[in-house]
XYZ file of C-alpha atoms in Angstrom:
358
model
C -12.438 22.938 5.772
C -9.682 21.661 3.469
C -7.135 24.101 2.073
C -4.111 23.821 -0.170
C -1.023 24.542 1.926
C 2.633 24.981 1.190
C 4.141 22.666 -1.412
C 0.633 21.856 -2.641
C -0.290 19.783 0.406
C -3.864 19.583 1.576
C -4.256 21.013 5.084
C -7.208 20.592 7.412
C -8.744 23.645 9.067
C -11.452 22.998 11.631
C -12.619 24.994 14.628
C -11.472 23.172 17.722
C -12.321 23.589 21.397
C -9.585 26.196 21.993
C -11.155 28.363 19.264
C -14.150 28.771 21.569
C -11.971 30.183 24.338
C -11.833 26.959 26.349
C -8.340 26.075 27.540
C -7.648 22.610 28.875
C -4.831 22.205 31.394
C -1.567 24.073 31.723
C 1.034 22.036 29.802
C 2.107 23.504 26.419
C 0.603 21.959 23.278
C 2.392 20.655 20.205
C 2.424 22.496 16.873
C -0.715 20.803 15.513
C -2.099 19.828 18.917
C -2.621 16.321 17.529
C -1.191 12.851 18.064
C 0.819 13.418 14.876
C 3.009 15.932 16.729
C 4.891 12.802 17.803
C 7.437 12.472 14.959
C 6.596 9.694 12.506
C 2.969 9.247 13.583
C 0.282 9.692 10.899
C -3.471 9.091 10.764
C -5.805 8.190 7.907
C -9.574 7.785 7.551
C -12.029 6.120 5.229
C -15.621 7.276 5.763
C -18.851 5.604 4.654
C -21.809 7.986 4.638
C -25.160 7.415 2.883
C -28.853 7.131 3.743
C -28.343 4.176 6.068
C -24.661 4.236 6.997
C -22.460 6.508 9.058
C -19.349 4.475 9.758
C -15.787 3.859 8.612
C -12.260 3.109 9.702
C -9.425 5.180 11.136
C -5.834 3.933 11.085
C -2.933 5.205 13.197
C 0.468 4.520 11.642
C 3.014 4.691 14.481
C 6.161 5.108 12.359
C 7.406 5.621 8.815
C 9.246 2.324 8.508
C 8.141 -1.296 8.762
C 6.822 -1.706 12.298
C 6.859 -5.500 12.050
C 10.609 -5.388 11.460
C 11.294 -2.686 14.043
C 8.728 -3.051 16.792
C 7.810 -0.322 19.283
C 7.319 -0.550 23.026
C 3.581 -0.667 23.743
C 0.996 -1.231 26.464
C -2.761 -1.481 26.868
C -5.174 -0.892 29.714
C -8.820 -1.902 29.965
C -10.628 0.480 32.309
C -14.010 -1.124 31.596
C -14.088 -4.188 29.383
C -17.409 -3.859 27.551
C -15.628 -4.000 24.167
C -14.360 -6.164 21.324
C -10.773 -4.977 20.909
C -8.304 -7.281 19.113
C -4.580 -7.639 19.741
C -4.229 -6.389 23.307
C -3.419 -9.813 24.802
C -0.084 -10.005 22.972
C 0.666 -6.353 23.666
C 0.253 -7.027 27.379
C 2.382 -10.166 27.229
C 5.274 -8.935 25.073
C 5.083 -5.172 25.535
C 5.469 -4.442 21.823
C 3.439 -3.196 18.857
C 4.018 -4.656 15.388
C 1.168 -3.318 13.210
C -0.705 -0.070 12.666
C -3.655 0.481 15.027
C -7.090 0.501 13.382
C -10.397 1.747 14.806
C -13.832 0.843 13.428
C -17.325 -0.231 14.507
C -18.092 -3.208 16.733
C -19.167 -5.703 14.070
C -16.283 -4.938 11.707
C -13.381 -5.749 14.060
C -12.784 -9.159 12.489
C -12.747 -7.900 8.914
C -10.494 -4.968 9.763
C -8.136 -7.313 11.618
C -7.941 -9.473 8.492
C -7.227 -6.408 6.346
C -4.428 -5.270 8.676
C -2.907 -8.765 8.537
C -2.960 -8.707 4.744
C -1.455 -5.220 4.689
C 1.449 -6.411 6.840
C 1.921 -9.568 4.739
C 2.140 -7.430 1.603
C 4.366 -4.814 3.238
C 6.799 -7.412 4.562
C 6.891 -9.168 1.188
C 7.833 -5.853 -0.444
C 10.575 -5.312 2.140
C 11.888 -8.878 1.913
C 10.975 -9.678 5.517
C 9.748 -13.133 6.511
C 6.365 -13.120 8.276
C 4.717 -16.221 9.712
C 2.637 -14.623 12.481
C 1.495 -11.074 13.185
C -0.636 -9.389 15.857
C -3.174 -6.952 14.330
C -4.472 -4.310 16.747
C -8.051 -3.115 16.251
C -10.355 -1.128 18.526
C -14.058 -0.373 18.193
C -17.076 1.591 19.281
C -20.693 0.666 18.587
C -22.200 3.150 16.112
C -25.543 1.332 15.687
C -27.520 4.430 16.668
C -26.469 6.221 13.473
C -25.422 3.297 11.291
C -26.979 0.102 9.928
C -24.241 -1.792 11.732
C -25.347 -5.305 10.763
C -24.628 -4.479 7.120
C -20.933 -4.542 8.088
C -20.224 -1.905 5.468
C -16.490 -1.522 6.165
C -14.302 -3.621 3.853
C -10.604 -4.231 3.272
C -10.736 -1.553 0.562
C -11.606 1.040 3.196
C -8.732 -0.070 5.416
C -6.290 0.265 2.515
C -7.763 3.663 1.663
C -7.253 4.888 5.225
C -3.644 3.679 5.268
C -2.870 5.189 1.862
C -4.311 8.554 2.918
C -2.578 8.767 6.286
C -0.922 12.098 7.046
C 0.131 14.287 9.948
C -2.624 16.806 9.181
C -5.812 14.771 9.443
C -9.478 15.645 9.882
C -11.375 15.229 13.156
C -15.042 14.857 14.036
C -17.468 12.535 12.269
C -14.919 10.978 9.935
C -13.589 7.445 9.656
C -14.346 5.369 12.739
C -16.052 8.408 14.267
C -18.627 8.876 11.506
C -21.446 7.283 13.498
C -20.445 7.753 17.135
C -22.229 9.810 19.793
C -20.813 11.441 22.912
C -22.898 12.742 25.831
C -25.948 12.575 23.567
C -24.273 14.844 21.003
C -22.232 13.929 17.933
C -18.979 12.263 18.860
C -16.136 11.233 16.605
C -12.383 11.284 16.180
C -10.475 13.884 18.176
C -6.868 14.517 19.048
C -4.571 16.667 21.179
C -0.943 16.775 22.288
C 1.296 18.064 25.057
C 4.994 18.976 25.256
C 7.034 17.936 28.275
C 10.625 18.781 29.154
C 12.928 16.167 30.663
C 16.660 16.671 31.194
C 16.487 19.839 29.094
C 14.957 18.076 26.075
C 11.404 18.555 24.806
C 9.318 15.429 24.260
C 5.816 15.026 22.819
C 2.826 13.061 24.062
C -0.252 12.850 21.847
C -3.709 11.300 22.148
C -6.366 10.279 19.635
C -9.872 9.262 20.721
C -12.907 7.615 19.169
C -15.631 9.043 21.432
C -18.955 7.242 21.850
C -19.963 7.415 25.521
C -21.493 9.516 28.267
C -24.810 10.578 29.783
C -25.848 14.040 28.559
C -26.602 15.478 31.994
C -23.124 14.490 33.244
C -21.168 16.600 30.732
C -18.837 19.102 32.374
C -17.443 21.808 30.100
C -14.839 24.271 31.338
C -15.722 23.266 34.886
C -19.435 23.916 34.393
C -22.319 21.386 34.376
C -23.167 22.161 30.754
C -24.863 18.825 30.157
C -27.798 19.766 32.345
C -28.394 22.817 30.178
C -27.985 20.864 26.934
C -30.538 18.333 28.209
C -33.225 20.999 27.959
C -32.714 21.268 24.199
C -32.192 17.697 23.001
C -33.465 14.178 23.554
C -30.822 13.347 26.092
C -28.714 10.215 26.437
C -29.646 9.030 29.925
C -27.215 6.115 30.371
C -23.432 6.265 30.236
C -22.897 3.684 27.508
C -21.263 3.207 24.114
C -17.466 3.134 24.714
C -14.371 5.207 24.027
C -11.076 4.156 22.473
C -7.993 6.133 23.483
C -4.710 5.806 21.575
C -1.679 7.449 23.187
C 1.644 7.991 21.428
C 4.836 9.561 22.757
C 8.540 9.828 22.047
C 9.459 9.642 25.725
C 11.707 6.678 26.596
C 9.472 4.327 28.583
C 9.294 0.667 29.443
C 6.046 -1.149 28.706
C 5.264 -1.124 32.423
C 5.810 2.647 32.655
C 3.751 3.213 29.520
C 0.857 1.289 31.055
C 1.036 3.558 34.103
C 0.822 6.593 31.815
C -2.120 5.408 29.715
C -4.118 4.618 32.845
C -4.220 8.389 33.417
C -6.238 8.875 30.246
C -9.153 7.978 32.502
C -8.600 11.281 34.324
C -9.439 13.227 31.160
C -12.610 11.181 30.711
C -13.652 11.708 34.330
C -13.007 15.456 34.216
C -15.696 15.712 31.538
C -18.198 14.054 33.868
C -18.221 10.359 33.004
C -18.497 7.811 35.797
C -17.502 4.960 33.431
C -20.872 3.253 33.097
C -21.550 -0.473 32.818
C -22.323 -0.348 29.094
C -19.340 1.793 28.145
C -16.047 0.135 27.223
C -13.001 2.276 28.023
C -9.944 0.781 26.319
C -6.551 2.513 26.115
C -3.589 1.565 23.911
C -0.243 3.352 24.034
C 3.115 3.187 22.315
C 6.452 4.967 22.489
C 8.644 5.614 19.468
C 11.749 6.099 21.632
C 12.689 2.464 22.089
C 12.742 0.407 18.886
C 13.133 -3.387 19.011
C 14.951 -4.214 15.751
C 14.499 -7.634 14.158
C 18.259 -8.122 13.823
C 19.033 -7.261 17.451
C 21.405 -9.348 19.485
C 20.468 -11.345 22.551
C 20.778 -8.344 24.880
C 18.904 -5.102 24.249
C 19.707 -1.702 25.707
C 16.592 0.381 26.322
C 16.232 3.776 27.968
C 13.463 4.828 30.321
C 12.337 7.683 32.524
C 13.109 7.837 36.216
C 10.002 6.648 38.020
C 9.787 9.681 40.294
C 9.730 12.012 37.253
C 6.692 10.437 35.609
C 4.080 12.774 37.129
C 4.398 15.231 34.257
C 3.435 12.480 31.810
C 0.444 11.556 33.963
C -0.820 15.134 33.761
C -0.093 15.332 30.026
C -2.088 12.143 29.375
C -5.087 13.459 31.314
C -5.011 16.892 29.691
C -4.575 15.586 26.151
C -7.387 13.054 26.559
C -9.817 15.663 27.888
C -9.044 18.051 25.033
C -9.097 15.308 22.404
C -12.626 14.312 23.444
C -13.835 17.905 23.219
C -12.172 18.280 19.811
C -13.945 15.123 18.643
C -17.259 16.751 19.567
C -16.818 20.315 18.295
C -15.262 19.168 15.012
C -18.229 16.893 14.332
C -21.166 18.114 12.268
C -24.715 17.213 13.262
C -25.912 13.952 11.684
C -29.293 12.483 10.866
C -29.854 8.874 11.851
C -31.549 6.375 9.484
C -34.674 6.682 11.675
C -34.788 10.431 11.056
C -33.451 11.506 14.441
C -30.915 14.360 14.296
C -27.908 14.283 16.604
C -26.644 17.783 17.306
C -23.045 18.962 17.532
C -21.555 20.583 20.614
C -20.375 23.443 18.415
C -24.013 24.362 17.679
C -24.508 25.139 21.363
C -21.203 26.988 21.662
C -21.791 29.134 18.590
C -25.334 30.017 19.660
C -24.045 31.072 23.102
C -26.421 28.618 24.750
C -23.664 27.437 27.091
């Protein structure tokens, strides 16, 4: 539901997993319980939905300024590489992020990459910044089950629309890059969550956004219960763990790229706690960035960066696992049921929760 909030802003109101009495973890949540609780982070969607298409693009803007000029520390981790992600090679080599992060469907990665490049060319031209090379970062999930994917319906216009509409209060569920995804045989989508951690008396924020499109129905664990086995009695179940999940992690904790990679690896804990065994046909790709350490374009030859003490990183590990688990569940309960082009209906997890079937 969309409502007009203070100062005339549109706010998003959706029932999320906590509204069904399910509490994930023990670390406090941020104000919105979204990745946008990290200051400066915004998210935008462009959704394509008609008789044959359920697809789109979701863009995460990591900061308010020009990220090409003032790069952020970043890392990536491929837990299972059945995917078509662009841009992670340079992230791993240099440890920095210099563009927004876009998510879309498998066959539109190239076009979305091109659109992100053009966006950065135009943005840098406006800001008077020379650009001769740029590393666009794009992730994907295969939404062919609910979308005529070979039509490659996503265009540069949709990427621009998602960027222009980015805000801290964004919709979840079957929107943007999550419009056509499925999770544990139910409707998947875009979901988010956040956690607050205290270090040296200061509160920091870690947030996660997922594009969920994986999992065997019978494997689903909900609130510690094997709910997937019960759901399997009511739907045409997804038998194989396939399809992929993209996880984007943001934080304002001072971290090196190496430390950030250690943290994003723990996103796999949240996936596993919901029952996935990380199947052959499912690509699990994680990308993370920290807004704490900025690499300015006019820096001198020596940079001074701050980072966490290694033996204090456990709290971030737990936060990453908790936020990922909750973000996946939010992606499912915020999604409405969808009818595929072949007539098949994919149910929403919320239908089972609201009918007290689980």
